[in-house]
PDB file of C-alpha atoms in Angstrom:
ATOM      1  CA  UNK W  21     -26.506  13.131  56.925  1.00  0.00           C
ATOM      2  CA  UNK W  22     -23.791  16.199  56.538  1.00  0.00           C
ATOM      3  CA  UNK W  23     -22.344  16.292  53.431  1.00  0.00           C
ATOM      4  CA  UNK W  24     -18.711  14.802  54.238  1.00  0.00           C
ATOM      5  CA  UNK W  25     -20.666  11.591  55.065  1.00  0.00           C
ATOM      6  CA  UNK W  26     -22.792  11.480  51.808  1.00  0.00           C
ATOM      7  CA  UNK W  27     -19.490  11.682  49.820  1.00  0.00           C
ATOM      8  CA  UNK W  28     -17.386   9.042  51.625  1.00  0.00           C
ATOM      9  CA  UNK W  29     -20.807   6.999  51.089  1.00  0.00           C
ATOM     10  CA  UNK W  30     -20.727   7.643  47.144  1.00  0.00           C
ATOM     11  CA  UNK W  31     -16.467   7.325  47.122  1.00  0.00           C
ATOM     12  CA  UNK W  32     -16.813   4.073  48.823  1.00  0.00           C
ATOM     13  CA  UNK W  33     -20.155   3.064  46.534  1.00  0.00           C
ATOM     14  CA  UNK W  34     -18.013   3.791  43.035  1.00  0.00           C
ATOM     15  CA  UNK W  35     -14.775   2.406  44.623  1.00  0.00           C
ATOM     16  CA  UNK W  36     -16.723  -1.006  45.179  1.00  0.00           C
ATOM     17  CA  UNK W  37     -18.439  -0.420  41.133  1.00  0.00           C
ATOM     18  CA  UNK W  38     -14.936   0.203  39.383  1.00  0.00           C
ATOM     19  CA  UNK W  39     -13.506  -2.994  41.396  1.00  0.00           C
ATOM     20  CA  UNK W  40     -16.657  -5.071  40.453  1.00  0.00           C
ATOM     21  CA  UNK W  41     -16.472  -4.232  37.146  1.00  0.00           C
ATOM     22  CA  UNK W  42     -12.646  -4.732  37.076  1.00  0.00           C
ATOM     23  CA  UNK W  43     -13.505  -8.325  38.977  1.00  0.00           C
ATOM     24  CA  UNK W  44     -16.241  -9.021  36.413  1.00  0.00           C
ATOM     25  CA  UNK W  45     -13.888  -8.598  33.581  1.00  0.00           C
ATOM     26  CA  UNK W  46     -11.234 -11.208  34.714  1.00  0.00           C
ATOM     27  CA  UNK W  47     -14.076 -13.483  35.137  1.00  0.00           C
ATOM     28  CA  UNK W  48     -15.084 -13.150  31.447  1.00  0.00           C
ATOM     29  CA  UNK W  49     -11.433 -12.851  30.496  1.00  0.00           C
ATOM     30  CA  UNK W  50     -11.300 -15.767  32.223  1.00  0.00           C
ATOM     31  CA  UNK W  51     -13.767 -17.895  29.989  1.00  0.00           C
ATOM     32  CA  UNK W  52     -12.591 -16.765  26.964  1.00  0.00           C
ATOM     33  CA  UNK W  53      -8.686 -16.722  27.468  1.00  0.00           C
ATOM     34  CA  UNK W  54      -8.389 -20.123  26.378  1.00  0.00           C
ATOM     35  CA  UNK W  55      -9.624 -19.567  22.645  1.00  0.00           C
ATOM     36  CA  UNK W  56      -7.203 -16.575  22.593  1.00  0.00           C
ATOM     37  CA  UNK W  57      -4.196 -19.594  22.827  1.00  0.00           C
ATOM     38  CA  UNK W  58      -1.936 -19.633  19.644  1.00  0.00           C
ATOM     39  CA  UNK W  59      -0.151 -22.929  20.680  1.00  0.00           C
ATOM     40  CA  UNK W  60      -1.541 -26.189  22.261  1.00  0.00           C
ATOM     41  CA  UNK W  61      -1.436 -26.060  25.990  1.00  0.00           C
ATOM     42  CA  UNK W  62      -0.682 -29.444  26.737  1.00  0.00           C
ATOM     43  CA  UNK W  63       1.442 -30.710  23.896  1.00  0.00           C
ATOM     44  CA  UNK W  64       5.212 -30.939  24.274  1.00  0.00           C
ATOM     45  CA  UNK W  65       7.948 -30.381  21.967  1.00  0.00           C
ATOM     46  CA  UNK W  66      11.504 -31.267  23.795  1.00  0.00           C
ATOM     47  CA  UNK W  67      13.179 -29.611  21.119  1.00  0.00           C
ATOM     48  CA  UNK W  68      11.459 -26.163  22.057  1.00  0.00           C
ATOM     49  CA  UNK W  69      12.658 -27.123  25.827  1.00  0.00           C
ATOM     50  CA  UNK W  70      13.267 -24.178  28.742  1.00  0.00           C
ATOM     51  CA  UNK W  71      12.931 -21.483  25.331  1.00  0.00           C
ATOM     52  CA  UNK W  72      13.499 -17.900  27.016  1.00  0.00           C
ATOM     53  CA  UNK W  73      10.583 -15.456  25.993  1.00  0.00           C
ATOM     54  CA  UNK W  74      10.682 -14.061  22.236  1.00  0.00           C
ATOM     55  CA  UNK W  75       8.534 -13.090  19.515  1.00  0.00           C
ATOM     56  CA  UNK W  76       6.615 -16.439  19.244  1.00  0.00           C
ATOM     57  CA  UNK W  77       6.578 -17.328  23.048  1.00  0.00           C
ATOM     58  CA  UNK W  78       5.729 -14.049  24.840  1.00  0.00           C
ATOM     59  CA  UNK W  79       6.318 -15.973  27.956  1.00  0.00           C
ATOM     60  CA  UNK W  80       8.754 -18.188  27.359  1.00  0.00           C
ATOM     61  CA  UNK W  81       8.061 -22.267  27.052  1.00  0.00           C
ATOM     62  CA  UNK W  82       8.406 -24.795  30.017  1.00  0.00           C
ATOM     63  CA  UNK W  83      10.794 -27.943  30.231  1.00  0.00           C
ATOM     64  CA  UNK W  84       8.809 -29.592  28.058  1.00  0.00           C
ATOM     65  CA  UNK W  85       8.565 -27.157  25.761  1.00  0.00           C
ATOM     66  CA  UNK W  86       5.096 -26.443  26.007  1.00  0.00           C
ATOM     67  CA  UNK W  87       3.638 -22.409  25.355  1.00  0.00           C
ATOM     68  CA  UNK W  88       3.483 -21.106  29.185  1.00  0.00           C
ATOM     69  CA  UNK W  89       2.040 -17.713  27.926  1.00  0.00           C
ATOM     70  CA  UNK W  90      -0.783 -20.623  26.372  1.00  0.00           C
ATOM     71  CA  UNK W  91      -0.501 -22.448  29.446  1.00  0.00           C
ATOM     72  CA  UNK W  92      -1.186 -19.531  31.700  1.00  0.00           C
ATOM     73  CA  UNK W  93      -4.468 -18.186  29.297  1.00  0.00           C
ATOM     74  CA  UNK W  94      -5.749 -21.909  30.535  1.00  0.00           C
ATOM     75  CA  UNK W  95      -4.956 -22.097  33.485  1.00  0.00           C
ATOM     76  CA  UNK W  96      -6.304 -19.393  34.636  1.00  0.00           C
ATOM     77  CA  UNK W  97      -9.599 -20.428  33.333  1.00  0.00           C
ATOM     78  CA  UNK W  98      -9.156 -23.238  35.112  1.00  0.00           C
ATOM     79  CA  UNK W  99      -8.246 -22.092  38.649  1.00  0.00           C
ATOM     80  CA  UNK W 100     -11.297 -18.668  38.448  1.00  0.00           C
ATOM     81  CA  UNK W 101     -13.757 -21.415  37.825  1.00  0.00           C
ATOM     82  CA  UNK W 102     -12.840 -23.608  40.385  1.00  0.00           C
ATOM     83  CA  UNK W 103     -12.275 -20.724  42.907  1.00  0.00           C
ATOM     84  CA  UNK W 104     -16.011 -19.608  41.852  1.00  0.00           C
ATOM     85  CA  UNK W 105     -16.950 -22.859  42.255  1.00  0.00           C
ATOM     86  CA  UNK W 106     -15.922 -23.265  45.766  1.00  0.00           C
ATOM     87  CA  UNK W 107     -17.627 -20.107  47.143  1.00  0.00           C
ATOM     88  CA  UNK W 108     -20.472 -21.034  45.820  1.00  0.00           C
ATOM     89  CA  UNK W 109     -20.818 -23.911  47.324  1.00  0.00           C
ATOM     90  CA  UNK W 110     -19.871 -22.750  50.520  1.00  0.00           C
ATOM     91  CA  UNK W 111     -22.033 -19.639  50.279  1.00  0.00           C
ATOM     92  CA  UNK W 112     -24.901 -21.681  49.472  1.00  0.00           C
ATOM     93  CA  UNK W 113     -24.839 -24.697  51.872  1.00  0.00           C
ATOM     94  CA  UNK W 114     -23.136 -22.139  54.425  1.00  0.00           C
ATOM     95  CA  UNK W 115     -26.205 -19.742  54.367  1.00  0.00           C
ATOM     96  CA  UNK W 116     -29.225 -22.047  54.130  1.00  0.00           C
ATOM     97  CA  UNK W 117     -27.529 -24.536  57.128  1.00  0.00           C
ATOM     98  CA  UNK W 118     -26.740 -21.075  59.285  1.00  0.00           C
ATOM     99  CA  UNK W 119     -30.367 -19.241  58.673  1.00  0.00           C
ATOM    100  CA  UNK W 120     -31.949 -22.640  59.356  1.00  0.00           C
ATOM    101  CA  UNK W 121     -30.490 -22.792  62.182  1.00  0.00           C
ATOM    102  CA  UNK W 122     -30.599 -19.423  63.930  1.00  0.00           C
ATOM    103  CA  UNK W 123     -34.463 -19.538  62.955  1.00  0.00           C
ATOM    104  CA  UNK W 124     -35.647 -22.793  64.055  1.00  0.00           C
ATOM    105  CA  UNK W 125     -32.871 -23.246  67.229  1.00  0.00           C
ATOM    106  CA  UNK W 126     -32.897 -25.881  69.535  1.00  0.00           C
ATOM    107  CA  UNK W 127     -31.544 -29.623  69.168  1.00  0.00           C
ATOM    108  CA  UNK W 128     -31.115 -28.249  65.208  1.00  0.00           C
ATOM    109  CA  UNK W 129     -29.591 -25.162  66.167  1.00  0.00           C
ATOM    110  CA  UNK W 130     -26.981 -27.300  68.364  1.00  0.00           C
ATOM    111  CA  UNK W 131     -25.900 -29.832  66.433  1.00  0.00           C
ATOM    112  CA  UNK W 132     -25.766 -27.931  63.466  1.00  0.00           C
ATOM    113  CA  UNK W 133     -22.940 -25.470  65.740  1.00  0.00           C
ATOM    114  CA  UNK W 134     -21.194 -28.779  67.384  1.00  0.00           C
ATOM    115  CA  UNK W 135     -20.408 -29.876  63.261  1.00  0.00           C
ATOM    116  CA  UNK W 136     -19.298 -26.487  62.405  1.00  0.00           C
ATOM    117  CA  UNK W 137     -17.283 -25.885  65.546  1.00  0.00           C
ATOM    118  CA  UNK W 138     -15.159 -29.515  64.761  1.00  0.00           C
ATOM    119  CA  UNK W 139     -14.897 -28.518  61.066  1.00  0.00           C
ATOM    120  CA  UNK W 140     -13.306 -24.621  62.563  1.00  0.00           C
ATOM    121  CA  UNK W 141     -11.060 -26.690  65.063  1.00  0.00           C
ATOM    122  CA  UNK W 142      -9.091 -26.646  61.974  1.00  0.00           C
ATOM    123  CA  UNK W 143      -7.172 -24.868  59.344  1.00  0.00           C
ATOM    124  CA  UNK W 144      -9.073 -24.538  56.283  1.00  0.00           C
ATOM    125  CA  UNK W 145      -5.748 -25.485  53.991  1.00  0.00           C
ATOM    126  CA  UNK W 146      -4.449 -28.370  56.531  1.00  0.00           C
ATOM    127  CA  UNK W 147      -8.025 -29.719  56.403  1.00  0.00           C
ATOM    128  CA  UNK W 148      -8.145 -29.285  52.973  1.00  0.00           C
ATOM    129  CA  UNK W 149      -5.132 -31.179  52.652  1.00  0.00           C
ATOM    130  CA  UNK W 150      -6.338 -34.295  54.487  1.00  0.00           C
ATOM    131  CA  UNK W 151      -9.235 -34.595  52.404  1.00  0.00           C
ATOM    132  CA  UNK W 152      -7.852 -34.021  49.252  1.00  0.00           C
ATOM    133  CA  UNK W 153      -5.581 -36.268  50.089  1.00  0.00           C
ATOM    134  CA  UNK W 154      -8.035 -39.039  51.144  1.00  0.00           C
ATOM    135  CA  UNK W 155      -9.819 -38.308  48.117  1.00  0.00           C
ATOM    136  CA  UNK W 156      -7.580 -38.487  45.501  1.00  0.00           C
ATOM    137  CA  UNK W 157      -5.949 -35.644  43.171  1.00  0.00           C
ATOM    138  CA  UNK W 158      -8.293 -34.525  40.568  1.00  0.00           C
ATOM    139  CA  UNK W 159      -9.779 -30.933  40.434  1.00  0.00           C
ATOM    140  CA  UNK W 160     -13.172 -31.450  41.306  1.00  0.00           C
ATOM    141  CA  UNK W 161     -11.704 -33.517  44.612  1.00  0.00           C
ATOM    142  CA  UNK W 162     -10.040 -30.224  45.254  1.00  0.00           C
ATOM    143  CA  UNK W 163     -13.023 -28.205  45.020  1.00  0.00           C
ATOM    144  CA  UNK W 164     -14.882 -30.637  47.604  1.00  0.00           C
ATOM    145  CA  UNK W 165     -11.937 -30.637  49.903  1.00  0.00           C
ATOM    146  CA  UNK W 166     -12.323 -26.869  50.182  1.00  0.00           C
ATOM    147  CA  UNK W 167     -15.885 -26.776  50.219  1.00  0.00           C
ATOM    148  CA  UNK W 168     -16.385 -29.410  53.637  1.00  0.00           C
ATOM    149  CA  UNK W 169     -14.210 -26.526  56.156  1.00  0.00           C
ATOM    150  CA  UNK W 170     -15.623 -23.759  53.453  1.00  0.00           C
ATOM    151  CA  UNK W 171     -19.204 -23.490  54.418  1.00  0.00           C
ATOM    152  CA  UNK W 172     -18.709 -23.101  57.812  1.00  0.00           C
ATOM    153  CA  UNK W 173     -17.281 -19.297  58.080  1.00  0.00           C
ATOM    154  CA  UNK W 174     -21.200 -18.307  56.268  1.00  0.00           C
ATOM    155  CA  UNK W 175     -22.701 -20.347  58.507  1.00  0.00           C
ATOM    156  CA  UNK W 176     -21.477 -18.636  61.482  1.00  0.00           C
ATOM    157  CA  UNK W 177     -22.031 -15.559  59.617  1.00  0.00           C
ATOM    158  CA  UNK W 178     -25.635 -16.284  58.530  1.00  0.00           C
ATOM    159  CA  UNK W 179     -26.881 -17.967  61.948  1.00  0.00           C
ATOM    160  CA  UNK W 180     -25.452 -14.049  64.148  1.00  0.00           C
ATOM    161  CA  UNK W 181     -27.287 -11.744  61.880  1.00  0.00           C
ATOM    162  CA  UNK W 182     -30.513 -14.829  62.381  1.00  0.00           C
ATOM    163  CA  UNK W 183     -30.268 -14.253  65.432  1.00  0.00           C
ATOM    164  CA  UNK W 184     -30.364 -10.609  65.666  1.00  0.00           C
ATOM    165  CA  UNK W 185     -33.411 -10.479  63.207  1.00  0.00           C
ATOM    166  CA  UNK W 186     -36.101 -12.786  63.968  1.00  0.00           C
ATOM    167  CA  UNK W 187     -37.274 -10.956  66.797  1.00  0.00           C
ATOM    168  CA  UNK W 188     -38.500  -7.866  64.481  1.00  0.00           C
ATOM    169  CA  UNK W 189     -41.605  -7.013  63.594  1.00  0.00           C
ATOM    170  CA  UNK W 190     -42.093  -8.144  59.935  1.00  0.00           C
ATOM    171  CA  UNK W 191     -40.943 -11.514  61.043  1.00  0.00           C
ATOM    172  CA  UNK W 192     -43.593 -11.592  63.728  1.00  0.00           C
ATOM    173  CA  UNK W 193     -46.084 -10.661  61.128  1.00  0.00           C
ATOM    174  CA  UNK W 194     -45.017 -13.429  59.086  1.00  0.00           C
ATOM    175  CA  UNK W 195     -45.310 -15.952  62.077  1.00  0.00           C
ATOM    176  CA  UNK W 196     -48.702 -14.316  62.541  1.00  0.00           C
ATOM    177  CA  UNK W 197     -50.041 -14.539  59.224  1.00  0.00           C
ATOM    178  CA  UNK W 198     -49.247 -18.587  59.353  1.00  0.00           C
ATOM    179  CA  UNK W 199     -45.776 -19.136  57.382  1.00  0.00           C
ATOM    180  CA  UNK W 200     -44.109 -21.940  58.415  1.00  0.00           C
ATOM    181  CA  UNK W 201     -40.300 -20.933  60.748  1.00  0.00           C
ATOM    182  CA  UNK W 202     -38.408 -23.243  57.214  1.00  0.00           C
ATOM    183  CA  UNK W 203     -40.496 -21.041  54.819  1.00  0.00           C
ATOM    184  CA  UNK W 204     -39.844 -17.627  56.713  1.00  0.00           C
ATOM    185  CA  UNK W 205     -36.127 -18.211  57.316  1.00  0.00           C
ATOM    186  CA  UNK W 206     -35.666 -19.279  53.330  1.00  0.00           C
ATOM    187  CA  UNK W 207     -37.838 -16.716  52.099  1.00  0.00           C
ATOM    188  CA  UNK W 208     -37.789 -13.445  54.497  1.00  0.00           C
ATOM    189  CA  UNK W 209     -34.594 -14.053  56.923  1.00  0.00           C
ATOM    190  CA  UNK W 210     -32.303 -15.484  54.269  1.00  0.00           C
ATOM    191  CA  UNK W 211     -32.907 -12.602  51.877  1.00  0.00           C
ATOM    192  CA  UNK W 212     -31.874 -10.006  54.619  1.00  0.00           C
ATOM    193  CA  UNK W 213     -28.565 -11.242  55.555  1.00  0.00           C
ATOM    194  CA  UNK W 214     -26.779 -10.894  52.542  1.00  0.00           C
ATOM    195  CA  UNK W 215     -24.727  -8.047  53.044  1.00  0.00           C
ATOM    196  CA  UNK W 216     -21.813  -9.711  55.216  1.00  0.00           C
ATOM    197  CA  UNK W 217     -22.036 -13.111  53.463  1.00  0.00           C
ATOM    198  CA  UNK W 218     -21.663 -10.965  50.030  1.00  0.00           C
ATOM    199  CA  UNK W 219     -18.521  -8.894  51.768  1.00  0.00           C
ATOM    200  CA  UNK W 220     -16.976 -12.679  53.093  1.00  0.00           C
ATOM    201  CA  UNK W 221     -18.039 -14.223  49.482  1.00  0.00           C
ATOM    202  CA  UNK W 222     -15.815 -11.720  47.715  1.00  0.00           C
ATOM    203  CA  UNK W 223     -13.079 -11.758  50.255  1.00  0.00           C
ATOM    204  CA  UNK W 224     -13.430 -15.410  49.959  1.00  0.00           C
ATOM    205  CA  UNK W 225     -12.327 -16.303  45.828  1.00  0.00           C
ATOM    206  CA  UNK W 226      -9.056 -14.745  46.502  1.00  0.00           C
ATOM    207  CA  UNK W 227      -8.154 -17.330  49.263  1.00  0.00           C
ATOM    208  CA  UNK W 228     -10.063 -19.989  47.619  1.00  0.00           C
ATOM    209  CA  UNK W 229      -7.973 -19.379  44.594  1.00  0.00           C
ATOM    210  CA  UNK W 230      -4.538 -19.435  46.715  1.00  0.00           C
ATOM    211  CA  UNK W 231      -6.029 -22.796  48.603  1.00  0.00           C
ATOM    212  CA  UNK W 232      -6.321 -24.457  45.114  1.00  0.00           C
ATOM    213  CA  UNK W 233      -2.864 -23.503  44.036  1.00  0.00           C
ATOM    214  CA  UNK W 234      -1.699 -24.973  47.351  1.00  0.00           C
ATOM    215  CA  UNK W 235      -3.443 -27.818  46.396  1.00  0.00           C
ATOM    216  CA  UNK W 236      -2.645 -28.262  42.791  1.00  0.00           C
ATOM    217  CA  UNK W 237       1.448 -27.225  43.898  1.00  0.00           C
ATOM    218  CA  UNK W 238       1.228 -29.994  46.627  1.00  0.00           C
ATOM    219  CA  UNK W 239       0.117 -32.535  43.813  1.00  0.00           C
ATOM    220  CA  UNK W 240      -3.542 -32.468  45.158  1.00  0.00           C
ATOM    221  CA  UNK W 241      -5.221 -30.434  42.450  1.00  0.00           C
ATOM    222  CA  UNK W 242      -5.315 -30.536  38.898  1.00  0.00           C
ATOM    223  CA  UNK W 243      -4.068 -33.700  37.485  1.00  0.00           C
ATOM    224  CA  UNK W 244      -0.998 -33.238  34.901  1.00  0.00           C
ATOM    225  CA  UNK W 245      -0.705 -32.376  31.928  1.00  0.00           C
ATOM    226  CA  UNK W 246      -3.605 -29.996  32.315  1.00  0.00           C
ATOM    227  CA  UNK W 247      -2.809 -26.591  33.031  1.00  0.00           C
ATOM    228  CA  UNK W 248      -3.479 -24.993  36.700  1.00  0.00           C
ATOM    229  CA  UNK W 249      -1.478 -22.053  37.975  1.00  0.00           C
ATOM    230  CA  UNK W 250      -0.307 -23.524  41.378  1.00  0.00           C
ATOM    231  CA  UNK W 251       0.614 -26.868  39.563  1.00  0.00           C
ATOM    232  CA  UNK W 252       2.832 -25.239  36.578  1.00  0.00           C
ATOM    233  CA  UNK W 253       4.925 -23.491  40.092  1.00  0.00           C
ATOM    234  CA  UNK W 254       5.177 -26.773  41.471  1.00  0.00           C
ATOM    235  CA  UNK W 255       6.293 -28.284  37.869  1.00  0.00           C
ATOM    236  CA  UNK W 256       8.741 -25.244  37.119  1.00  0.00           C
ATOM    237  CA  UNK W 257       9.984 -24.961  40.438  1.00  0.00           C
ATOM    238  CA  UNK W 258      13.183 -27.409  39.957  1.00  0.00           C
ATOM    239  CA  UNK W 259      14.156 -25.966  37.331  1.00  0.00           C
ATOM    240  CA  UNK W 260      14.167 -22.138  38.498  1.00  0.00           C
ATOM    241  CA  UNK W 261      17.665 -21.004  37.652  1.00  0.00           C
ATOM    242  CA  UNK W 262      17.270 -22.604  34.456  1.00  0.00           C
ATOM    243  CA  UNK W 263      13.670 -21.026  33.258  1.00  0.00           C
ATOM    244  CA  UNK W 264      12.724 -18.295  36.151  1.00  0.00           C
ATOM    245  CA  UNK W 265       9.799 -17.271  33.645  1.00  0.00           C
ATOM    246  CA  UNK W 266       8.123 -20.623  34.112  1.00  0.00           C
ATOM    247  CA  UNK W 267       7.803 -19.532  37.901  1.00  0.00           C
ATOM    248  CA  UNK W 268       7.232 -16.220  38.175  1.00  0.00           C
ATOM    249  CA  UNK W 269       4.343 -16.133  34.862  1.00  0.00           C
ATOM    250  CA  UNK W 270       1.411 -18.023  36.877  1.00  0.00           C
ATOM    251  CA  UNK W 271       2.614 -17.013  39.944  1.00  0.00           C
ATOM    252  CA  UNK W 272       2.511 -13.285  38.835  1.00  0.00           C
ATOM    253  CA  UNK W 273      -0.941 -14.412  37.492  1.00  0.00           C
ATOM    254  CA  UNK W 274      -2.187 -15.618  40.926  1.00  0.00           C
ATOM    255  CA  UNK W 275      -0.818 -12.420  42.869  1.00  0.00           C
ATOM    256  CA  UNK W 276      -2.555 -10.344  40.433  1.00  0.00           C
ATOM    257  CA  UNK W 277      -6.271 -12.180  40.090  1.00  0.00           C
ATOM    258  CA  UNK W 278      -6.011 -11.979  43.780  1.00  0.00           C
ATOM    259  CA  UNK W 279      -5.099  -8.979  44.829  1.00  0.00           C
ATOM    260  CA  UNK W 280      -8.241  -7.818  42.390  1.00  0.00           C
ATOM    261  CA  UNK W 281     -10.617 -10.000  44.312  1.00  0.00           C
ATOM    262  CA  UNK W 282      -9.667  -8.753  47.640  1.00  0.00           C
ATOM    263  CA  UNK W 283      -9.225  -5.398  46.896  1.00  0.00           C
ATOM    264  CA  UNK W 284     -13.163  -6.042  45.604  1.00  0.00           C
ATOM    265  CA  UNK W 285     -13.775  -7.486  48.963  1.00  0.00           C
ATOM    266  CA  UNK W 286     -12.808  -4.734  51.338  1.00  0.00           C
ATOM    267  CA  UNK W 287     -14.259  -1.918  49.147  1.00  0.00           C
ATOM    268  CA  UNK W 288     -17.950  -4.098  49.017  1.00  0.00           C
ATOM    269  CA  UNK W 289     -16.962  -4.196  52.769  1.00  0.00           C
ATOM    270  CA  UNK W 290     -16.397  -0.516  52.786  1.00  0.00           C
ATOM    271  CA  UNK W 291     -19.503   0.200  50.997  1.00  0.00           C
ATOM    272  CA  UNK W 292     -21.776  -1.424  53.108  1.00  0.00           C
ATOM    273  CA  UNK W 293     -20.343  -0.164  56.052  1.00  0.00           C
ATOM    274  CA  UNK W 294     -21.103   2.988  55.031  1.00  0.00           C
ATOM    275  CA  UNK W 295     -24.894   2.412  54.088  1.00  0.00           C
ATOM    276  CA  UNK W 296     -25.291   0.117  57.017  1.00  0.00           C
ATOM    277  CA  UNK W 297     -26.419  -3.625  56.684  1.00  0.00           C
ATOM    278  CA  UNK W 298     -29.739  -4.622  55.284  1.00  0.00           C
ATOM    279  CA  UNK W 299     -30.909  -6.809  57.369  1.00  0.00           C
ATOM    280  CA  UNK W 300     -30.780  -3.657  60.412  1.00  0.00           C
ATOM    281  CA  UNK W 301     -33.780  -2.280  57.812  1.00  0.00           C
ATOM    282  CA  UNK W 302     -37.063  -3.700  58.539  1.00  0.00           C
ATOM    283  CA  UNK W 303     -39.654  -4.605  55.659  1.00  0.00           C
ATOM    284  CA  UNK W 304     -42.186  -2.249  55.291  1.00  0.00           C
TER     285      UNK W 304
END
């Protein structure tokens, strides 16, 4: 490997540690940021109504006089969770669904495709919509709504790099030394094929985040009064010459979680680009 390579490897390696670690922070930012609220979230004061930011209110208060800076702390914590939530669900039924079926194939292999292929005839949001909206509002209806089209992208993902691994040599070994095809894809196939579904994962909480301030915005989410970023837009929104800070606080909040989380995305992408995907490495 010359020398120009084995730097861009080790830019692209700290790149991807400095984001992580900048990712990892929010998240725990994230859990605490409620205690670090000074006013009650939820309770309104009329008389405190539309108050421009000062000394007291660093961000300003809401129609209904409620702390947005407080608000904002909350909902935050609110909307990471829930984004984490949803990846993980789709990473995890996703993966399993797509190694299972690029391992064991046939009638499992197709029907498993035929349900993700009408789930990706779809837009994730528009789908998302329609069950949300058959569901009910609530947050953890949200979540589910996102999860059903969700899963499918690491599916797909999961059942390619299947395919383009069971046919090496530590697999046949492990066919050989009696394994069942369930136990082999969940314990040596499933393993291997992290990489991409890591890189999509990452990618992934950025957009899930957006989807559930769609959501919440579109009265689908987060049931009032409790504090999600896309629902305080969707509450501030009529009154934006009025209180502009109500609007552009969580929005500013979403634009900046997510631009971390993608920017984490493409340099995990870059990274393993670089040092080539795992599962092209066979087990010694």
């Amino acid at each position: 490997m010359s020398r120009g390579k084995r730097r861009s490897d080790g830019l692209a390696g700290r790149r991807a540690l400095y984001c992580g670690i900048v990712a990892l922070l929010i998240v725990a930012f994230s859990f605490v940021a409620p205690l670090l609220c000074q006013h009650d979230a939820e309770l309104a004061n009329l008389a405190l109504s539309n108050r421009a930011p000062d000394g007291e209110f660093l961000m300003g208060t809401d129609s209904l006089g409620r702390c947005i800076l407080c608000r904002v702390l909350t909902g935050l914590h609110t909307t990471v969770l829930a984004a984490l939530a949803v990846v993980a669900l789709s990473v995890v039924i996703g993966s399993v669904l797509g190694a299972l079926s690029g391992y064991i194939g046939g009638v499992f292999d197709s029907v498993v495709m035929r349900i993700t292929d009408a789930f990706m005839a779809f837009p994730t949001l528009v789908l998302g919509i329609a069950i949300a909206g058959l569901l009910g509002g609530g947050l953890q209806n949200a979540v589910i709504a996102l999860v059903v089209p969700g899963w499918t992208r690491f599916a797909r993902i999961a059942r390619s790099s299947v395919l383009a691994l069971k046919e090496r040599p530590f697999i046949q070994a492990a066919v050989i030394g009696g394994l069942s095809r369930t136990a082999i894809a969940l314990k040596h196939v499933l393993p291997n094929i992290l990489p991409p579904l890591i890189v999509t994962a990452c990618l992934d909480i950025g957009g899930s985040m957006l989807s559930l301030a769609g959501l919440s915005f579109l009265g689908l989410g987060a049931s009032p009064p409790s504090p999600e970023l896309g629902a305080m837009i969707n509450q501030a929104a009529s009154g934006f010459q009025t209180a502009p800070w109500a609007v552009f606080a969580p929005g500013f909040a979403i634009f900046l979680v997510v631009a971390v989380f993608n920017y984490f995305g493409d340099s995990v992408n870059e990274a393993l680009g670089n040092k080539g995907s795992l599962f092209a490495r066979e087990k010694k």
